[in-house]
Amino acid sequence: MSKPTTGDFTKTSGWLDWYDGPSQPRFQLPAGSVDAHCHVFGPGAEFPYAPERKYTPCDASKAQLYALRDHLGFARNVVVQATCHGADNRAMVDALVHSNGKARGVATVKRSVSDAEIQAMHDAGVRGVRFNFVKRLVDFTPKDELLEIAGRIAKWGWHVVIYFEAVDLPELWDFFTALPTTVVVDHMGRPDVSKPLDGPEFQLFLKFMREHPNVWSKVSCPERLSVSGPKALNGEQNAYTDVIPFAKRVVEEFPDRVLWGTDWPHPNLKDHMPDDGLLVDFIPHIAPTAELQQKLLVSNPMRLYWPEE
Ligand SMILES: O=C(O)/C=C(\CC(=O)C(=O)O)C(=O)O
């Protein structure tokens, strides 16, 4: 893979570039596996970062993403719009249209989006919109605007991806449970894994999934959630052990409603940048059987993103 650069922009201070030269995973991904959460950044010289962004990343192009896909052994990607591009979906859509049908996408839209724009994104492979509630990433959008968007995109069969932190779930509960579509939670709603698995915070998240069969979860981002490590670097085969019980619980209780993704190029990590090959080796720790792995990596993402196949 070619090394990270940053077009015409200056990266946020302390920015960690994606890991160049990931190892070959020891875990053999099932045939047809989907990396269901990853991003493209720019390149900034071609697809400028949004003026309202809260961070400026290093570039991470579609060619670099697809090289990683092939290296790790994934067959397809779901490219999720990152907040550094705001509601300008051109870099993400460009990645989809140059994927030979091997990528689908999740967009960010405003109330002003037209039906023709939604249709054009649908034709390019977009299948969802993302509502982000992580305060360090986005400014507040009124809930009535988001509900209006959710109602409109439902006509295309799209779903809503939500990103929030565990402490905010009680306040967001009524809004989330009013959404009319399939709802996909990013990174298990960011649990604090230093708290007990059976404590009130994570139990509320499990109740959210248990009581609402339209709610799915990505069991991704151990590198973001882990407090005690060890980090997925230098051949570590037992990385992020503190995240395992949380992700395994979700996979085992809701095997038909879970997705997994690398989260490459891992925006805003402060502490270390994982080796993506070792991140793939994390998967069998949270999905220990071949049946669970098949659902997590193939059947579930195919049902949501390529239902026609
Ligand atoms: O990549 C992720 O899923 C997580 C992010 C970045 C993000 O969501 C975005 O920029 O849109 C984070 O926690 O900083």
CSV table of C-alpha atoms in Angstrom, one decimal, residues 166-288:
chain,number,residue,atom,x,y,z
A,166,ALA,CA,-23.5,5.0,25.9
A,167,VAL,CA,-24.2,7.8,28.5
A,168,ASP,CA,-26.5,9.5,25.9
A,169,LEU,CA,-28.8,6.5,25.2
A,170,PRO,CA,-31.4,7.3,27.8
A,171,GLU,CA,-31.9,10.8,26.4
A,172,LEU,CA,-32.0,9.6,22.8
A,173,TRP,CA,-34.2,6.5,23.4
A,174,ASP,CA,-37.5,8.0,22.4
A,175,PHE,CA,-36.1,9.4,19.2
A,176,PHE,CA,-34.3,6.2,18.2
A,177,THR,CA,-37.4,4.1,18.9
A,178,ALA,CA,-39.5,6.4,16.8
A,179,LEU,CA,-37.4,5.8,13.6
A,180,PRO,CA,-39.4,4.0,11.0
A,181,THR,CA,-36.6,2.1,9.3
A,182,THR,CA,-34.0,-0.6,10.2
A,183,VAL,CA,-31.6,1.2,12.6
A,184,VAL,CA,-27.9,0.2,12.8
A,185,VAL,CA,-25.9,1.3,15.8
A,186,ASP,CA,-22.2,2.1,15.3
A,187,HIS,CA,-19.7,0.4,17.6
A,188,MET,CA,-22.3,-1.0,20.1
A,189,GLY,CA,-23.2,2.5,21.2
A,190,ARG,CA,-19.7,3.0,22.5
A,191,PRO,CA,-19.9,1.2,25.9
A,192,ASP,CA,-17.5,2.1,28.7
A,193,VAL,CA,-15.9,-1.3,28.9
A,194,SER,CA,-14.4,-0.5,32.3
A,195,LYS,CA,-17.9,-0.7,33.7
A,196,PRO,CA,-19.5,-4.1,34.3
A,197,LEU,CA,-21.0,-6.1,31.5
A,198,ASP,CA,-24.1,-6.7,33.6
A,199,GLY,CA,-24.2,-3.1,34.8
A,200,PRO,CA,-27.1,-0.7,34.0
A,201,GLU,CA,-25.4,1.1,31.1
A,202,PHE,CA,-24.7,-1.9,28.8
A,203,GLN,CA,-27.9,-3.7,30.0
A,204,LEU,CA,-29.9,-0.7,28.6
A,205,PHE,CA,-28.2,-1.2,25.3
A,206,LEU,CA,-29.1,-4.9,25.2
A,207,LYS,CA,-32.7,-4.0,26.2
A,208,PHE,CA,-32.7,-1.5,23.3
A,209,MET,CA,-31.9,-4.3,20.9
A,210,ARG,CA,-34.0,-6.9,22.6
A,211,GLU,CA,-37.2,-4.8,22.6
A,212,HIS,CA,-36.7,-3.5,19.0
A,213,PRO,CA,-36.1,-6.1,16.4
A,214,ASN,CA,-35.4,-3.4,13.8
A,215,VAL,CA,-32.2,-2.4,15.7
A,216,TRP,CA,-28.9,-3.9,14.5
A,217,SER,CA,-25.4,-3.3,15.9
A,218,LYS,CA,-21.9,-3.1,14.5
A,219,VAL,CA,-19.6,-5.0,16.9
A,220,SER,CA,-16.6,-3.0,15.6
A,221,CYS,CA,-14.0,-0.7,17.0
A,222,PRO,CA,-12.3,-2.6,19.9
A,223,GLU,CA,-9.3,-0.4,19.2
A,224,ARG,CA,-11.5,2.7,20.1
A,225,LEU,CA,-13.3,1.1,23.1
A,226,SER,CA,-10.5,-0.7,24.8
A,227,VAL,CA,-9.1,0.7,28.0
A,228,SER,CA,-6.6,-1.9,29.0
A,229,GLY,CA,-5.5,-3.3,25.6
A,230,PRO,CA,-3.3,-5.0,24.6
A,231,LYS,CA,-3.0,-3.1,21.3
A,232,ALA,CA,-3.3,-4.9,18.0
A,233,LEU,CA,0.4,-4.3,17.1
A,234,ASN,CA,3.5,-6.4,16.9
A,235,GLY,CA,1.8,-9.7,16.2
A,236,GLU,CA,-0.5,-9.5,19.3
A,237,GLN,CA,-3.1,-12.3,18.9
A,238,ASN,CA,-5.1,-11.4,22.1
A,239,ALA,CA,-5.7,-7.8,21.6
A,240,TYR,CA,-8.3,-5.7,23.4
A,241,THR,CA,-9.4,-8.4,25.8
A,242,ASP,CA,-11.6,-6.0,27.8
A,243,VAL,CA,-13.9,-5.5,24.8
A,244,ILE,CA,-14.4,-9.2,24.0
A,245,PRO,CA,-17.2,-9.9,26.6
A,246,PHE,CA,-19.2,-7.0,25.4
A,247,ALA,CA,-19.0,-7.7,21.7
A,248,LYS,CA,-19.4,-11.5,22.2
A,249,ARG,CA,-22.6,-11.0,24.2
A,250,VAL,CA,-24.1,-8.9,21.4
A,251,VAL,CA,-23.0,-11.4,18.7
A,252,GLU,CA,-24.4,-14.4,20.7
A,253,GLU,CA,-27.7,-12.8,21.7
A,254,PHE,CA,-28.4,-11.2,18.3
A,255,PRO,CA,-26.6,-13.3,15.7
A,256,ASP,CA,-28.8,-12.2,12.8
A,257,ARG,CA,-28.5,-8.4,13.5
A,258,VAL,CA,-24.7,-7.8,13.9
A,259,LEU,CA,-22.2,-6.4,11.4
A,260,TRP,CA,-18.4,-6.0,11.6
A,261,GLY,CA,-16.1,-3.5,10.0
A,262,THR,CA,-12.4,-2.4,10.2
A,263,ASP,CA,-13.3,1.3,10.7
A,264,TRP,CA,-10.2,1.9,8.4
A,265,PRO,CA,-8.6,4.5,8.3
A,266,HIS,CA,-9.5,4.8,12.1
A,267,PRO,CA,-10.2,8.6,12.5
A,268,ASN,CA,-9.3,10.3,15.7
A,269,LEU,CA,-7.4,7.5,17.5
A,270,LYS,CA,-5.1,9.2,20.0
A,271,ASP,CA,-3.1,6.5,21.5
A,272,HIS,CA,-2.1,4.0,18.7
A,273,MET,CA,-3.0,3.0,15.2
A,274,PRO,CA,-3.8,-0.7,14.9
A,275,ASP,CA,-2.5,-3.2,12.4
A,276,ASP,CA,-5.6,-4.1,10.5
A,277,GLY,CA,-4.5,-7.7,9.9
A,278,LEU,CA,-4.5,-8.2,13.7
A,279,LEU,CA,-7.9,-6.5,13.9
A,280,VAL,CA,-9.2,-9.2,11.7
A,281,ASP,CA,-7.7,-11.8,14.0
A,282,PHE,CA,-9.9,-10.3,16.8
A,283,ILE,CA,-13.0,-11.5,15.0
A,284,PRO,CA,-13.0,-15.2,16.2
A,285,HIS,CA,-12.7,-14.0,19.8
A,286,ILE,CA,-16.1,-12.4,19.6
A,287,ALA,CA,-17.7,-14.8,17.0
A,288,PRO,CA,-16.3,-18.1,18.1
